[in-house]
Amino acid sequence: MFAALADPSRRGIVERLSRGPASVSELARPLAMSLPAVLQHLQVLETSGLVRSAKTGRVRTCRLDPVALGSAEQWIADRRAGLAASLDRLGTYLAEHPEEEERT
Amino acid sequence: MFAALADPSRRGIVERLSRGPASVSELARPLAMSLPAVLQHLQVLETSGLVRSAKTGRVRTCRLDPVALGSAEQWIADRRAGLAASLDRLGTYLAEHPEEEERT
C-alpha cells in the first residue's frame, strides 16, 4: 500500500476518489498522461487493495476502500504511539535520574 | 515518505525505532543484509525525513521523527475523512431519493 501511495499521480487519484467514486475517464481527465498509463496506475492501486472498481456497461467506476486506507493509517499510528511511549519512558527516566540529563 | 515506507526492511527499521533510538549496528543486527545495504536503507529513511541521526564519537544513533511520521498519517487520515464525508453525502441523497436506491 505504501508503494502504491509513493507515486504522486497515484496520490492524485486517491485524493480525487476520496471525494467520491469516479469513472476511469473522469480520473484520467486532469492527469497529463495517456489512458494506458492511467490504467496502469489504477492497476497498482487495485492490487494494493486501496482502490476497487466495477464495470457497468462500458463504464468502469472506481472507489476507495476505506478499510485498506484505514489499515495503512493504523500502521503509522501504531509506530507513532510506540514512539510516544518510548519518549515517555525516557522522560520518566530523566526525571528520576536528573544527573543523566546534565550529561546529555 | 510513502516510498521510504514501501520497503519491508525499512518498515522493520521504523518499527524498531518506534520503540526508541538505536545505533546503526543495533539496527543492522536483526537484518539479514550487509552493513552497506542497511546504511543505504537508512539514507532513504533520512532523506524522507522519517529518521534523523547524530554521531557521538564512533556511534551513529538513529531516531524517528514524530512530526514526519505524523504528516504521513495525516495525509491518509485526510483522505479517509474526505471519503467518509462523501459516503455521508451519498447516504443523505439516497435517504431523500429512495427510488434511486432501488435502481442501484
CSV table of C-alpha atoms in Angstrom, one decimal, chain A residues 4 7 9-10 12-14 17 22-28 31 33 35-53 60-64:
chain,number,residue,atom,x,y,z
A,4,ALA,CA,1.0,2.4,-4.2
A,7,ASP,CA,3.7,7.9,-6.7
A,9,SER,CA,-0.1,10.6,-9.8
A,10,ARG,CA,-1.5,7.7,-7.7
A,12,GLY,CA,-3.7,12.4,-7.0
A,13,ILE,CA,-6.1,9.6,-8.0
A,14,VAL,CA,-6.6,8.6,-4.3
A,17,LEU,CA,-11.5,9.3,-5.1
A,22,ALA,CA,-15.3,8.3,-10.3
A,23,SER,CA,-15.1,6.6,-13.7
A,24,VAL,CA,-11.7,5.9,-15.3
A,25,SER,CA,-12.2,8.7,-17.8
A,26,GLU,CA,-13.0,11.2,-15.0
A,27,LEU,CA,-9.9,10.1,-13.3
A,28,ALA,CA,-7.8,10.4,-16.4
A,31,LEU,CA,-3.8,13.8,-15.5
A,33,MET,CA,-0.8,11.1,-19.3
A,35,LEU,CA,-5.1,6.3,-20.8
A,36,PRO,CA,-2.9,3.2,-20.7
A,37,ALA,CA,-0.6,4.9,-18.2
A,38,VAL,CA,-3.7,5.8,-16.0
A,39,LEU,CA,-4.9,2.2,-16.2
A,40,GLN,CA,-1.5,1.0,-15.1
A,41,HIS,CA,-1.6,3.3,-12.0
A,42,LEU,CA,-5.1,2.1,-11.3
A,43,GLN,CA,-3.9,-1.5,-11.6
A,44,VAL,CA,-1.2,-0.8,-8.9
A,45,LEU,CA,-3.9,0.9,-6.7
A,46,GLU,CA,-6.2,-2.1,-7.1
A,47,THR,CA,-3.5,-4.6,-6.4
A,48,SER,CA,-2.7,-2.8,-3.2
A,49,GLY,CA,-6.3,-3.0,-2.2
A,50,LEU,CA,-6.7,0.8,-1.8
A,51,VAL,CA,-9.0,1.1,-4.9
A,52,ARG,CA,-11.8,-1.2,-6.1
A,53,SER,CA,-13.6,-0.9,-9.4
A,60,ARG,CA,-15.6,1.3,-15.1
A,61,THR,CA,-16.3,3.1,-11.8
A,62,CYS,CA,-13.5,3.3,-9.2
A,63,ARG,CA,-13.9,3.9,-5.5
A,64,LEU,CA,-11.5,4.0,-2.5
